[in-house]
Amino acid sequence: MVEYIPFSKERIVLIAGNKTDTSVITSHINSKNYKKLEEELLKNLWYSSSNEMEHFRRFWFENFNKKPSFKPNYILPNITSIIRCLKNGNGLALVPDFLCEEQILKKEIKLVWKGKIKTENTLYFALRTDLKYKKELDVIRKIFTSKLK
C-alpha cells in the first residue's frame, strides 16, 4: 500500500529574463487589461520544459480562460536550464516559484506576475507503508520539509 503525505505547495509564476522589457506587460497587469496582456505576452520568446507543459496550459487557462494559442519557442530538459537561459537572456517562462526564488532575490531574473488566479500544485511524499527503513525515510522527509519553510 502507498501513503501520500502532502508537504508543500508550489505556485506557478511568470518570470522573465533580465534583458526582457516587461514594462508594457506590467502596465497591462496593473490596469487589469488581460486581453491586451495576453496579446503582449504572445509577442515574446517563450521557454518551457516538456514535463512542465501542464503547468503552462493550466496557468494560461486559469488566467485567460482559454488554452494557449501557441507553443513555446524553446523546450529545454528542465526548469534549471530555463532559469539559466533567462539569467542573461530575453524571454518568458512559467515555472514553480520555489525553483526560482533565489534567482529573483539575486535579481538574476524578474518575477513578472503571479497570475490573477493562483495556479498551485500540492506536493506529496509517496511512501510504501510496509517499508523496513521507515525511520530513515522520516529523517529525510524532515530535512526536506525544513528546507522548504
PDB file of C-alpha atoms in Angstrom:
ATOM      1  CA  MET A   1       0.000   0.000   0.000  1.00  0.00           C
ATOM      2  CA  VAL A   2       1.145   3.573  -0.737  1.00  0.00           C
ATOM      3  CA  GLU A   3       0.583   6.527   1.587  1.00  0.00           C
ATOM      4  CA  TYR A   4       0.579  10.091   0.204  1.00  0.00           C
ATOM      5  CA  ILE A   5       1.566  12.846   2.612  1.00  0.00           C
ATOM      6  CA  PRO A   6       1.216  16.497   1.486  1.00  0.00           C
ATOM      7  CA  PHE A   7       4.287  18.521   2.451  1.00  0.00           C
ATOM      8  CA  SER A   8       4.255  21.730   0.433  1.00  0.00           C
ATOM      9  CA  LYS A   9       2.621  23.764  -2.318  1.00  0.00           C
ATOM     10  CA  GLU A  10       4.196  25.250  -5.387  1.00  0.00           C
ATOM     11  CA  ARG A  11       2.790  28.265  -7.170  1.00  0.00           C
ATOM     12  CA  ILE A  12       3.323  28.724 -10.884  1.00  0.00           C
ATOM     13  CA  VAL A  13       4.609  32.228 -11.719  1.00  0.00           C
ATOM     14  CA  LEU A  14       5.595  34.159 -14.817  1.00  0.00           C
ATOM     15  CA  ILE A  15       9.278  35.067 -14.936  1.00  0.00           C
ATOM     16  CA  ALA A  16      11.371  36.966 -17.456  1.00  0.00           C
ATOM     17  CA  GLY A  17      14.994  37.184 -18.456  1.00  0.00           C
ATOM     18  CA  ASN A  18      16.966  40.226 -17.359  1.00  0.00           C
ATOM     19  CA  LYS A  19      17.143  41.530 -20.931  1.00  0.00           C
ATOM     20  CA  THR A  20      13.360  41.300 -21.400  1.00  0.00           C
ATOM     21  CA  ASP A  21      11.489  44.598 -21.481  1.00  0.00           C
ATOM     22  CA  THR A  22       8.475  43.902 -19.278  1.00  0.00           C
ATOM     23  CA  SER A  23       7.217  47.495 -18.983  1.00  0.00           C
ATOM     24  CA  VAL A  24       4.224  47.017 -21.333  1.00  0.00           C
ATOM     25  CA  ILE A  25       3.364  43.671 -19.704  1.00  0.00           C
ATOM     26  CA  THR A  26       3.493  45.252 -16.241  1.00  0.00           C
ATOM     27  CA  SER A  27       1.335  48.155 -17.437  1.00  0.00           C
ATOM     28  CA  HIS A  28      -1.383  45.751 -18.648  1.00  0.00           C
ATOM     29  CA  ILE A  29      -1.204  43.756 -15.400  1.00  0.00           C
ATOM     30  CA  ASN A  30      -1.554  46.913 -13.304  1.00  0.00           C
ATOM     31  CA  SER A  31      -4.522  48.153 -15.375  1.00  0.00           C
ATOM     32  CA  LYS A  32      -6.068  44.652 -15.309  1.00  0.00           C
ATOM     33  CA  ASN A  33      -6.361  44.727 -19.103  1.00  0.00           C
ATOM     34  CA  TYR A  34      -5.976  40.977 -19.562  1.00  0.00           C
ATOM     35  CA  LYS A  35      -6.896  40.998 -23.260  1.00  0.00           C
ATOM     36  CA  LYS A  36      -4.012  43.375 -24.035  1.00  0.00           C
ATOM     37  CA  LEU A  37      -1.787  41.459 -21.609  1.00  0.00           C
ATOM     38  CA  GLU A  38      -2.378  38.227 -23.483  1.00  0.00           C
ATOM     39  CA  GLU A  39      -1.661  39.955 -26.811  1.00  0.00           C
ATOM     40  CA  GLU A  40       1.596  41.348 -25.437  1.00  0.00           C
ATOM     41  CA  LEU A  41       2.678  38.022 -23.950  1.00  0.00           C
ATOM     42  CA  LEU A  42       2.194  36.357 -27.338  1.00  0.00           C
ATOM     43  CA  LYS A  43       4.819  38.695 -28.848  1.00  0.00           C
ATOM     44  CA  ASN A  44       7.610  37.314 -26.654  1.00  0.00           C
ATOM     45  CA  LEU A  45      10.003  34.378 -26.747  1.00  0.00           C
ATOM     46  CA  TRP A  46       8.826  31.547 -24.505  1.00  0.00           C
ATOM     47  CA  TYR A  47      10.728  28.798 -22.711  1.00  0.00           C
ATOM     48  CA  SER A  48       9.294  25.621 -21.253  1.00  0.00           C
ATOM     49  CA  SER A  49      10.273  22.076 -20.456  1.00  0.00           C
ATOM     50  CA  SER A  50       8.396  19.100 -21.781  1.00  0.00           C
ATOM     51  CA  ASN A  51       7.440  17.905 -18.303  1.00  0.00           C
ATOM     52  CA  GLU A  52       6.074  21.340 -17.326  1.00  0.00           C
ATOM     53  CA  MET A  53       3.641  21.856 -20.208  1.00  0.00           C
ATOM     54  CA  GLU A  54       0.679  21.029 -17.977  1.00  0.00           C
ATOM     55  CA  HIS A  55       1.651  23.913 -15.648  1.00  0.00           C
ATOM     56  CA  PHE A  56       1.904  26.165 -18.683  1.00  0.00           C
ATOM     57  CA  ARG A  57      -1.540  25.212 -20.011  1.00  0.00           C
ATOM     58  CA  ARG A  58      -3.168  25.405 -16.592  1.00  0.00           C
ATOM     59  CA  PHE A  59      -1.756  28.857 -15.771  1.00  0.00           C
ATOM     60  CA  TRP A  60      -2.882  30.165 -19.144  1.00  0.00           C
ATOM     61  CA  PHE A  61      -6.368  28.687 -18.859  1.00  0.00           C
ATOM     62  CA  GLU A  62      -6.891  29.916 -15.290  1.00  0.00           C
ATOM     63  CA  ASN A  63      -5.782  33.460 -16.136  1.00  0.00           C
ATOM     64  CA  PHE A  64      -7.095  33.921 -19.682  1.00  0.00           C
ATOM     65  CA  ASN A  65      -9.985  31.408 -19.720  1.00  0.00           C
ATOM     66  CA  LYS A  66      -8.658  29.603 -22.777  1.00  0.00           C
ATOM     67  CA  LYS A  67      -5.907  27.292 -23.910  1.00  0.00           C
ATOM     68  CA  PRO A  68      -2.707  28.979 -25.068  1.00  0.00           C
ATOM     69  CA  SER A  69      -2.807  29.571 -28.818  1.00  0.00           C
ATOM     70  CA  PHE A  70       0.934  28.996 -29.234  1.00  0.00           C
ATOM     71  CA  LYS A  71       3.737  26.635 -28.329  1.00  0.00           C
ATOM     72  CA  PRO A  72       6.891  27.775 -26.541  1.00  0.00           C
ATOM     73  CA  ASN A  73       9.815  28.728 -28.785  1.00  0.00           C
ATOM     74  CA  TYR A  74      12.278  26.650 -26.758  1.00  0.00           C
ATOM     75  CA  ILE A  75      11.692  23.346 -24.997  1.00  0.00           C
ATOM     76  CA  LEU A  76      14.507  22.585 -22.546  1.00  0.00           C
ATOM     77  CA  PRO A  77      15.168  19.462 -20.479  1.00  0.00           C
ATOM     78  CA  ASN A  78      14.319  21.008 -17.101  1.00  0.00           C
ATOM     79  CA  ILE A  79      13.432  24.189 -15.234  1.00  0.00           C
ATOM     80  CA  THR A  80      17.002  24.775 -14.078  1.00  0.00           C
ATOM     81  CA  SER A  81      18.012  25.027 -17.751  1.00  0.00           C
ATOM     82  CA  ILE A  82      15.224  27.539 -18.382  1.00  0.00           C
ATOM     83  CA  ILE A  83      16.335  29.734 -15.483  1.00  0.00           C
ATOM     84  CA  ARG A  84      19.963  29.525 -16.625  1.00  0.00           C
ATOM     85  CA  CYS A  85      18.946  30.665 -20.149  1.00  0.00           C
ATOM     86  CA  LEU A  86      16.885  33.551 -18.806  1.00  0.00           C
ATOM     87  CA  LYS A  87      19.605  34.811 -16.434  1.00  0.00           C
ATOM     88  CA  ASN A  88      21.380  36.699 -19.184  1.00  0.00           C
ATOM     89  CA  GLY A  89      18.778  36.479 -21.879  1.00  0.00           C
ATOM     90  CA  ASN A  90      15.467  37.516 -23.261  1.00  0.00           C
ATOM     91  CA  GLY A  91      12.181  35.644 -22.885  1.00  0.00           C
ATOM     92  CA  LEU A  92       9.441  34.433 -20.587  1.00  0.00           C
ATOM     93  CA  ALA A  93       8.631  31.213 -18.750  1.00  0.00           C
ATOM     94  CA  LEU A  94       6.061  29.812 -16.350  1.00  0.00           C
ATOM     95  CA  VAL A  95       7.799  27.981 -13.508  1.00  0.00           C
ATOM     96  CA  PRO A  96       7.181  26.884  -9.904  1.00  0.00           C
ATOM     97  CA  ASP A  97       8.034  29.721  -7.524  1.00  0.00           C
ATOM     98  CA  PHE A  98      10.293  27.757  -5.188  1.00  0.00           C
ATOM     99  CA  LEU A  99      12.621  26.832  -8.058  1.00  0.00           C
ATOM    100  CA  CYS A 100      13.379  30.451  -8.971  1.00  0.00           C
ATOM    101  CA  GLU A 101      13.141  32.290  -5.616  1.00  0.00           C
ATOM    102  CA  GLU A 102      16.889  32.578  -5.157  1.00  0.00           C
ATOM    103  CA  GLN A 103      17.487  33.944  -8.672  1.00  0.00           C
ATOM    104  CA  ILE A 104      14.680  36.501  -8.240  1.00  0.00           C
ATOM    105  CA  LEU A 105      16.138  37.669  -4.907  1.00  0.00           C
ATOM    106  CA  LYS A 106      19.573  37.992  -6.542  1.00  0.00           C
ATOM    107  CA  LYS A 107      17.913  39.942  -9.408  1.00  0.00           C
ATOM    108  CA  GLU A 108      19.237  37.423 -11.935  1.00  0.00           C
ATOM    109  CA  ILE A 109      15.714  37.079 -13.386  1.00  0.00           C
ATOM    110  CA  LYS A 110      12.491  39.060 -12.961  1.00  0.00           C
ATOM    111  CA  LEU A 111       9.262  37.969 -11.317  1.00  0.00           C
ATOM    112  CA  VAL A 112       6.662  39.396 -13.697  1.00  0.00           C
ATOM    113  CA  TRP A 113       3.294  38.058 -12.498  1.00  0.00           C
ATOM    114  CA  LYS A 114       1.818  35.599 -10.037  1.00  0.00           C
ATOM    115  CA  GLY A 115      -1.413  35.484 -12.051  1.00  0.00           C
ATOM    116  CA  LYS A 116      -4.828  36.920 -11.243  1.00  0.00           C
ATOM    117  CA  ILE A 117      -5.770  33.413 -10.090  1.00  0.00           C
ATOM    118  CA  LYS A 118      -3.320  31.289  -8.113  1.00  0.00           C
ATOM    119  CA  THR A 119      -2.129  28.282 -10.064  1.00  0.00           C
ATOM    120  CA  GLU A 120      -0.925  25.927  -7.348  1.00  0.00           C
ATOM    121  CA  ASN A 121       0.023  22.297  -7.019  1.00  0.00           C
ATOM    122  CA  THR A 122       0.267  20.294  -3.814  1.00  0.00           C
ATOM    123  CA  LEU A 123       3.473  18.318  -3.494  1.00  0.00           C
ATOM    124  CA  TYR A 124       3.327  14.913  -1.829  1.00  0.00           C
ATOM    125  CA  PHE A 125       5.676  12.337  -0.406  1.00  0.00           C
ATOM    126  CA  ALA A 126       4.629   8.916  -1.636  1.00  0.00           C
ATOM    127  CA  LEU A 127       5.647   6.141   0.759  1.00  0.00           C
ATOM    128  CA  ARG A 128       5.088   2.462   0.828  1.00  0.00           C
ATOM    129  CA  THR A 129       3.575   1.636   4.203  1.00  0.00           C
ATOM    130  CA  ASP A 130       5.472  -1.636   4.527  1.00  0.00           C
ATOM    131  CA  LEU A 131       8.976  -0.136   4.457  1.00  0.00           C
ATOM    132  CA  LYS A 132      11.577  -1.541   6.773  1.00  0.00           C
ATOM    133  CA  TYR A 133      13.536   1.764   6.616  1.00  0.00           C
ATOM    134  CA  LYS A 134      10.679   3.957   7.856  1.00  0.00           C
ATOM    135  CA  LYS A 135      12.834   5.773  10.468  1.00  0.00           C
ATOM    136  CA  GLU A 136      15.427   6.695   7.858  1.00  0.00           C
ATOM    137  CA  LEU A 137      12.765   7.938   5.481  1.00  0.00           C
ATOM    138  CA  ASP A 138      11.249  10.084   8.241  1.00  0.00           C
ATOM    139  CA  VAL A 139      14.654  11.730   8.763  1.00  0.00           C
ATOM    140  CA  ILE A 140      14.924  12.506   5.043  1.00  0.00           C
ATOM    141  CA  ARG A 141      11.369  13.871   4.958  1.00  0.00           C
ATOM    142  CA  LYS A 142      12.056  16.168   7.955  1.00  0.00           C
ATOM    143  CA  ILE A 143      15.224  17.507   6.314  1.00  0.00           C
ATOM    144  CA  PHE A 144      13.377  18.182   3.090  1.00  0.00           C
ATOM    145  CA  THR A 145      10.377  19.914   4.684  1.00  0.00           C
ATOM    146  CA  SER A 146      12.587  22.049   6.946  1.00  0.00           C
ATOM    147  CA  LYS A 147      14.372  23.446   3.851  1.00  0.00           C
ATOM    148  CA  LEU A 148      11.044  24.474   2.316  1.00  0.00           C
ATOM    149  CA  LYS A 149       9.904  26.526   5.306  1.00  0.00           C
TER     150      LYS A 149
END
